[in-house]
CSV table of C-alpha atoms in Angstrom, one decimal:
chain,number,residue,atom,x,y,z
A,222,UNK,CA,-7.1,34.9,-78.9
A,223,UNK,CA,-7.8,38.4,-77.5
A,224,UNK,CA,-9.4,39.6,-74.0
A,225,UNK,CA,-13.2,38.2,-74.1
A,226,UNK,CA,-16.0,39.7,-72.6
A,227,UNK,CA,-19.1,38.5,-72.1
A,228,UNK,CA,-22.8,39.4,-71.7
A,229,UNK,CA,-24.1,39.2,-68.0
A,230,UNK,CA,-26.6,37.0,-67.5
A,231,UNK,CA,-28.9,38.6,-65.0
A,232,UNK,CA,-31.2,36.9,-62.4
A,233,UNK,CA,-34.1,38.1,-60.7
A,234,UNK,CA,-34.2,37.1,-57.0
A,235,UNK,CA,-36.6,37.3,-54.3
A,236,UNK,CA,-34.1,38.8,-52.1
A,237,UNK,CA,-32.5,41.2,-55.2
A,238,UNK,CA,-32.3,44.8,-55.5
A,239,UNK,CA,-30.9,47.7,-57.9
A,240,UNK,CA,-27.2,47.7,-56.8
A,241,UNK,CA,-26.3,46.1,-59.8
A,242,UNK,CA,-27.7,49.0,-61.7
A,243,UNK,CA,-27.1,52.0,-59.4
A,244,UNK,CA,-23.3,50.8,-58.5
A,245,UNK,CA,-22.1,48.7,-61.1
A,246,UNK,CA,-23.9,50.1,-63.9
A,247,UNK,CA,-25.7,47.2,-65.3
A,248,UNK,CA,-28.6,47.8,-68.0
A,249,UNK,CA,-31.3,46.8,-66.0
A,250,UNK,CA,-35.1,47.6,-65.5
A,251,UNK,CA,-35.9,45.2,-63.0
A,252,UNK,CA,-35.9,46.1,-59.1
A,253,UNK,CA,-35.2,42.7,-57.9
A,254,UNK,CA,-32.3,41.7,-59.7
A,255,UNK,CA,-29.7,39.7,-57.3
A,256,UNK,CA,-27.3,38.1,-59.4
A,257,UNK,CA,-25.2,39.0,-62.4
A,258,UNK,CA,-23.4,35.5,-63.8
A,259,UNK,CA,-20.4,37.1,-65.6
A,260,UNK,CA,-18.7,33.7,-66.5
A,261,UNK,CA,-21.0,30.9,-66.9
A,262,UNK,CA,-21.1,27.0,-68.4
A,263,UNK,CA,-24.3,26.1,-66.3
A,264,UNK,CA,-26.2,24.4,-68.4
A,265,UNK,CA,-29.1,26.7,-69.5
A,266,UNK,CA,-26.6,29.6,-68.3
A,267,UNK,CA,-23.6,30.0,-71.0
A,268,UNK,CA,-22.1,33.2,-71.2
A,269,UNK,CA,-21.8,34.9,-74.9
A,270,UNK,CA,-19.1,36.7,-76.1
A,271,UNK,CA,-19.9,40.5,-76.4
A,272,UNK,CA,-17.0,42.2,-78.0
A,273,UNK,CA,-14.7,41.6,-81.1
A,274,UNK,CA,-15.2,39.2,-84.0
A,275,UNK,CA,-16.0,35.9,-81.9
A,276,UNK,CA,-19.1,38.1,-80.7
A,277,UNK,CA,-22.2,35.8,-80.4
A,278,UNK,CA,-20.0,32.9,-79.4
A,279,UNK,CA,-20.6,31.1,-76.4
A,280,UNK,CA,-17.9,30.2,-73.6
A,281,UNK,CA,-18.8,26.6,-74.1
A,282,UNK,CA,-18.3,26.6,-78.0
A,283,UNK,CA,-15.0,28.4,-78.0
A,284,UNK,CA,-13.9,25.6,-75.1
A,285,UNK,CA,-14.9,22.9,-77.3
A,286,UNK,CA,-13.0,24.2,-80.6
A,287,UNK,CA,-9.9,24.8,-78.5
A,288,UNK,CA,-10.0,23.5,-75.0
A,289,UNK,CA,-6.0,24.0,-74.2
A,290,UNK,CA,-6.1,27.2,-75.8
A,291,UNK,CA,-8.9,29.0,-73.7
A,292,UNK,CA,-8.2,26.9,-70.4
A,293,UNK,CA,-4.6,25.7,-70.5
A,294,UNK,CA,-3.4,22.2,-70.8
A,295,UNK,CA,-3.0,21.6,-66.9
A,296,UNK,CA,-7.0,22.8,-66.4
A,297,UNK,CA,-8.1,20.5,-69.3
A,298,UNK,CA,-6.4,17.6,-67.9
A,299,UNK,CA,-8.4,18.1,-64.6
A,300,UNK,CA,-11.5,19.2,-65.8
A,301,UNK,CA,-11.7,18.4,-69.4
A,302,UNK,CA,-13.9,20.6,-71.4
A,303,UNK,CA,-15.6,22.0,-68.6
A,304,UNK,CA,-15.2,25.7,-67.5
A,305,UNK,CA,-14.4,24.9,-63.8
A,306,UNK,CA,-15.7,28.3,-62.1
A,307,UNK,CA,-18.3,30.3,-61.9
A,308,UNK,CA,-18.1,33.9,-61.5
A,309,UNK,CA,-20.8,36.4,-60.2
A,310,UNK,CA,-21.8,39.6,-58.7
A,311,UNK,CA,-24.6,39.6,-56.0
A,312,UNK,CA,-26.8,42.1,-54.7
A,313,UNK,CA,-28.7,41.2,-51.5
A,314,UNK,CA,-31.5,43.9,-50.9
A,315,UNK,CA,-32.9,41.5,-48.2
A,316,UNK,CA,-31.0,38.7,-46.4
A,317,UNK,CA,-30.4,35.4,-48.5
A,318,UNK,CA,-31.6,32.0,-47.2
A,319,UNK,CA,-29.4,30.5,-44.8
A,320,UNK,CA,-27.7,27.6,-46.7
A,321,UNK,CA,-24.7,25.3,-47.5
A,322,UNK,CA,-23.0,23.5,-50.4
A,323,UNK,CA,-22.0,19.6,-50.5
A,324,UNK,CA,-18.4,18.5,-51.3
A,325,UNK,CA,-17.3,17.0,-54.5
A,326,UNK,CA,-18.0,13.6,-53.3
A,327,UNK,CA,-21.4,14.1,-52.2
A,328,UNK,CA,-22.3,16.5,-54.9
A,329,UNK,CA,-21.2,13.9,-57.4
A,330,UNK,CA,-23.1,11.1,-55.7
A,331,UNK,CA,-26.4,13.0,-55.4
A,332,UNK,CA,-26.3,15.3,-58.5
A,333,UNK,CA,-23.7,14.2,-60.7
A,334,UNK,CA,-22.1,18.1,-60.2
A,335,UNK,CA,-19.2,19.5,-58.6
A,336,UNK,CA,-19.3,20.9,-54.9
A,337,UNK,CA,-19.3,24.4,-54.3
A,338,UNK,CA,-16.4,25.8,-52.6
A,339,UNK,CA,-16.6,29.7,-53.0
A,340,UNK,CA,-15.3,32.9,-52.1
A,341,UNK,CA,-16.9,36.5,-51.5
A,342,UNK,CA,-15.1,39.8,-51.6
A,343,UNK,CA,-17.4,42.7,-50.5
A,344,UNK,CA,-17.7,45.7,-52.8
A,345,UNK,CA,-20.3,47.6,-50.9
A,346,UNK,CA,-22.3,47.3,-47.5
A,347,UNK,CA,-24.8,49.6,-45.8
A,348,UNK,CA,-24.0,50.6,-42.3
A,349,UNK,CA,-24.3,47.3,-40.1
A,350,UNK,CA,-24.7,44.9,-43.0
A,351,UNK,CA,-23.2,41.5,-42.3
A,352,UNK,CA,-23.0,37.8,-43.2
A,353,UNK,CA,-23.9,34.7,-41.5
A,354,UNK,CA,-20.4,32.4,-41.6
A,355,UNK,CA,-21.0,29.1,-39.8
A,356,UNK,CA,-21.9,28.2,-36.3
A,357,UNK,CA,-21.6,30.6,-32.9
A,358,UNK,CA,-20.7,27.2,-30.9
A,359,UNK,CA,-19.7,23.7,-31.4
A,360,UNK,CA,-23.1,22.2,-32.4
A,361,UNK,CA,-24.3,18.5,-32.7
A,362,UNK,CA,-26.6,17.4,-35.6
A,363,UNK,CA,-29.2,16.6,-33.0
A,364,UNK,CA,-29.2,20.4,-31.5
A,365,UNK,CA,-29.3,21.8,-35.2
A,366,UNK,CA,-32.3,20.0,-36.0
A,367,UNK,CA,-33.9,20.7,-33.1
A,368,UNK,CA,-33.4,24.2,-33.7
A,369,UNK,CA,-35.0,23.9,-36.8
A,370,UNK,CA,-37.7,22.2,-35.1
A,371,UNK,CA,-38.1,25.1,-32.5
A,372,UNK,CA,-37.4,27.8,-34.9
A,373,UNK,CA,-34.1,29.2,-33.1
A,374,UNK,CA,-31.5,28.3,-35.9
A,375,UNK,CA,-30.7,32.1,-35.7
A,376,UNK,CA,-29.6,31.6,-32.4
A,377,UNK,CA,-26.6,29.2,-33.6
A,378,UNK,CA,-25.8,31.5,-36.3
A,379,UNK,CA,-22.2,33.5,-36.0
A,380,UNK,CA,-22.7,37.2,-37.6
A,381,UNK,CA,-19.8,39.3,-39.3
A,382,UNK,CA,-20.5,42.7,-39.6
A,383,UNK,CA,-18.5,43.7,-43.1
A,384,UNK,CA,-17.4,46.7,-45.0
A,385,UNK,CA,-15.8,47.0,-48.6
A,386,UNK,CA,-12.5,44.8,-49.2
A,387,UNK,CA,-13.5,42.4,-46.4
A,388,UNK,CA,-12.8,38.6,-48.2
A,389,UNK,CA,-14.5,35.5,-46.8
A,390,UNK,CA,-14.0,32.0,-48.0
A,391,UNK,CA,-16.9,29.4,-47.5
A,392,UNK,CA,-15.7,25.7,-47.3
A,393,UNK,CA,-18.1,23.0,-48.5
A,394,UNK,CA,-20.5,22.1,-45.6
A,395,UNK,CA,-20.1,25.7,-44.1
A,396,UNK,CA,-23.7,27.1,-43.2
A,397,UNK,CA,-23.7,30.6,-44.5
A,398,UNK,CA,-26.3,33.3,-45.9
A,399,UNK,CA,-25.3,37.2,-47.2
A,400,UNK,CA,-27.1,39.7,-45.6
A,401,UNK,CA,-29.5,42.6,-46.3
A,402,UNK,CA,-27.6,45.4,-47.6
A,403,UNK,CA,-24.4,43.4,-49.2
A,404,UNK,CA,-23.0,43.6,-52.6
A,405,UNK,CA,-20.1,41.6,-53.5
A,406,UNK,CA,-17.9,39.4,-56.0
A,407,UNK,CA,-18.4,36.0,-55.9
A,408,UNK,CA,-15.9,33.3,-57.0
A,409,UNK,CA,-17.2,29.4,-57.0
A,410,UNK,CA,-16.6,26.2,-58.3
A,411,UNK,CA,-19.0,25.6,-61.5
A,412,UNK,CA,-21.9,24.5,-59.3
A,413,UNK,CA,-25.3,25.3,-58.8
A,414,UNK,CA,-26.2,22.9,-56.2
A,415,UNK,CA,-27.1,24.6,-53.1
A,416,UNK,CA,-28.9,23.3,-49.9
A,417,UNK,CA,-31.5,25.7,-48.3
A,418,UNK,CA,-32.2,25.2,-44.7
A,419,UNK,CA,-34.2,28.2,-43.6
A,420,UNK,CA,-35.6,31.2,-45.7
A,421,UNK,CA,-36.9,33.7,-42.7
A,422,UNK,CA,-40.5,32.0,-43.5
A,423,UNK,CA,-40.7,34.0,-46.7
A,424,UNK,CA,-43.2,33.3,-49.6
A,425,UNK,CA,-42.5,34.1,-53.3
A,426,UNK,CA,-44.4,36.1,-55.4
A,427,UNK,CA,-47.3,33.3,-55.9
A,428,UNK,CA,-47.6,33.1,-52.0
A,429,UNK,CA,-45.6,30.1,-51.7
A,430,UNK,CA,-42.9,29.1,-49.4
A,431,UNK,CA,-39.7,28.4,-51.0
A,432,UNK,CA,-38.4,24.8,-50.9
A,433,UNK,CA,-36.1,23.7,-48.2
A,434,UNK,CA,-33.8,21.2,-48.1
A,435,UNK,CA,-33.7,20.0,-44.4
A,436,UNK,CA,-32.9,15.9,-44.8
A,437,UNK,CA,-30.3,16.1,-47.5
A,438,UNK,CA,-28.5,19.1,-45.3
A,439,UNK,CA,-28.1,17.0,-42.4
A,440,UNK,CA,-25.2,14.9,-43.9
A,441,UNK,CA,-23.6,18.0,-45.7
A,442,UNK,CA,-23.1,20.3,-42.9
A,443,UNK,CA,-19.9,20.9,-41.0
A,444,UNK,CA,-20.9,21.1,-37.4
A,445,UNK,CA,-18.0,22.4,-36.3
A,446,UNK,CA,-17.2,25.9,-35.0
A,447,UNK,CA,-14.4,27.0,-37.0
A,448,UNK,CA,-12.8,30.6,-37.3
A,449,UNK,CA,-11.1,29.7,-40.7
A,450,UNK,CA,-13.4,31.9,-43.3
A,451,UNK,CA,-12.1,35.6,-42.9
A,452,UNK,CA,-9.4,35.9,-45.5
A,453,UNK,CA,-6.3,38.0,-44.3
A,454,UNK,CA,-4.6,39.3,-47.2
A,455,UNK,CA,-1.8,42.0,-47.7
A,456,UNK,CA,-3.3,45.2,-49.7
A,457,UNK,CA,0.2,46.5,-51.6
A,458,UNK,CA,-0.4,49.1,-54.2
A,459,UNK,CA,0.6,48.3,-57.6
A,460,UNK,CA,1.7,44.6,-57.2
A,461,UNK,CA,-0.1,41.2,-56.6
A,462,UNK,CA,-1.3,40.1,-53.6
A,463,UNK,CA,-2.6,36.2,-52.9
A,464,UNK,CA,-5.9,36.4,-51.1
A,465,UNK,CA,-7.0,33.0,-51.8
A,466,UNK,CA,-4.9,29.5,-53.0
A,467,UNK,CA,-7.0,26.6,-52.8
A,468,UNK,CA,-7.2,23.8,-55.0
A,469,UNK,CA,-10.3,25.4,-57.2
A,470,UNK,CA,-9.2,28.6,-57.8
A,471,UNK,CA,-6.4,31.1,-56.6
A,472,UNK,CA,-7.3,35.0,-56.6
A,473,UNK,CA,-5.3,37.6,-56.2
A,474,UNK,CA,-6.1,41.3,-55.3
A,475,UNK,CA,-4.5,43.9,-57.5
A,476,UNK,CA,-4.9,48.0,-56.4
A,477,UNK,CA,-3.0,49.9,-59.3
A,478,UNK,CA,-2.3,53.3,-59.4
A,479,UNK,CA,0.1,52.9,-62.5
A,480,UNK,CA,0.3,50.2,-65.4
A,481,UNK,CA,1.3,46.7,-64.9
A,482,UNK,CA,3.2,44.4,-67.5
A,483,UNK,CA,3.0,40.3,-66.6
A,484,UNK,CA,4.8,37.8,-68.2
A,485,UNK,CA,2.5,34.9,-67.6
A,486,UNK,CA,3.8,32.1,-70.1
A,487,UNK,CA,4.4,29.6,-68.0
A,488,UNK,CA,0.8,30.0,-66.2
A,489,UNK,CA,-0.8,27.2,-68.1
A,490,UNK,CA,-4.4,28.7,-67.1
A,491,UNK,CA,-6.9,31.1,-68.3
A,492,UNK,CA,-7.0,34.2,-66.1
A,493,UNK,CA,-9.9,36.4,-65.1
A,494,UNK,CA,-10.0,39.9,-64.0
A,495,UNK,CA,-13.2,41.4,-62.0
A,496,UNK,CA,-13.1,45.1,-61.9
A,497,UNK,CA,-14.1,45.8,-58.3
A,498,UNK,CA,-13.2,49.5,-58.2
A,499,UNK,CA,-11.7,52.0,-60.7
A,500,UNK,CA,-11.3,51.4,-64.8
A,501,UNK,CA,-8.5,49.8,-66.7
A,502,UNK,CA,-7.3,48.6,-70.4
A,503,UNK,CA,-6.5,44.6,-70.2
A,504,UNK,CA,-4.3,43.6,-73.0
A,505,UNK,CA,-2.7,40.7,-74.6
A,506,UNK,CA,-0.7,39.9,-77.8
A,507,UNK,CA,-4.3,39.9,-80.0
A,508,UNK,CA,-5.8,42.9,-78.5
A,509,UNK,CA,-7.5,45.2,-75.6
A,510,UNK,CA,-10.5,45.2,-73.5
A,511,UNK,CA,-11.9,48.1,-71.5
A,512,UNK,CA,-13.2,47.1,-68.0
A,513,UNK,CA,-14.8,49.6,-65.4
A,514,UNK,CA,-16.2,48.5,-61.9
A,515,UNK,CA,-18.7,45.5,-62.1
A,516,UNK,CA,-17.2,44.4,-65.4
A,517,UNK,CA,-15.3,41.1,-66.1
A,518,UNK,CA,-12.7,40.0,-68.6
A,519,UNK,CA,-11.2,36.7,-69.7
A,520,UNK,CA,-7.7,36.4,-70.9
A,521,UNK,CA,-7.2,32.9,-72.8
A,522,UNK,CA,-4.4,30.4,-71.6
A,523,UNK,CA,-2.5,31.6,-75.0
A,524,UNK,CA,-2.3,35.0,-73.7
A,525,UNK,CA,1.6,34.9,-72.8
A,526,UNK,CA,2.1,38.5,-71.7
A,527,UNK,CA,-0.7,40.3,-69.8
A,528,UNK,CA,-0.6,44.4,-69.7
A,529,UNK,CA,-2.9,46.3,-67.2
A,530,UNK,CA,-3.1,50.2,-68.2
A,531,UNK,CA,-4.5,52.4,-65.5
A,532,UNK,CA,-4.4,55.4,-63.6
A,533,UNK,CA,-6.7,54.0,-60.7
A,534,UNK,CA,-8.3,50.3,-60.5
A,535,UNK,CA,-9.3,47.6,-58.1
A,536,UNK,CA,-9.0,43.8,-59.6
A,537,UNK,CA,-9.6,40.3,-58.6
A,538,UNK,CA,-7.1,38.1,-60.7
A,539,UNK,CA,-8.4,34.6,-60.7
A,540,UNK,CA,-6.7,31.4,-62.2
A,541,UNK,CA,-6.6,27.9,-61.8
């Protein structure tokens, strides 16, 4: 089972722009493409292999035929034949709606879905571009509801100015929004459940306001003010730097100026590489895949050794 690349699943969004094309080199004609889903088994949006003799095969088909070979035994014991994470690149030309995601328990009860814990790695940001992450003070449910009624929710939001390399971990329940001018890599649980609570009163192409999920969000929001979202991580070159290690995924940062070889025979998980800078050749015992900034490769769990050949690359390495 060789390193697998997949066709990106491109999503037009009201807030999307052209950075996926202009910065990441995606083949896109639209000027409002907001998301490139790199690895997905979300129903209706399942990734399809683009390289090698498995080209044209869906990720779900591969998992169904050899779940332990693709995912790893420990992963299948937890998630069965479901791919547990969703990988995206996101380009926000305009502010995204202010939103949050329910936890596993609530998402299962209401939507028969996983919750949505996620992380962001900033790849490009316009000057003074920012994110909304959490509240700027302790807020009660009553205060929050009143701010919606009075159209003053923005007064309660915490704004974080960002630049390339900044990384954020977004717990379930944390209110958040990606601001205009931000291009980022997103790693999240496999879930498309989002509660939108404020959309700047924008209208879609048909002149309609987008649906809000005001009532559903009330019991899903974490109203505490917590400074737990900005990820401080080492950036030592030519080694593996841990960024996030949570129950749903582990992400490492690699800034390589030379080749790197890893023995991963005891990993018992697939490995994903998202290229967030430069380019590299990534190989296992059965083949090699070339990736450059804006591309992603999946290394099946059967990989015993992973070799990365590069003269300069920044990679996010994701495992379970």
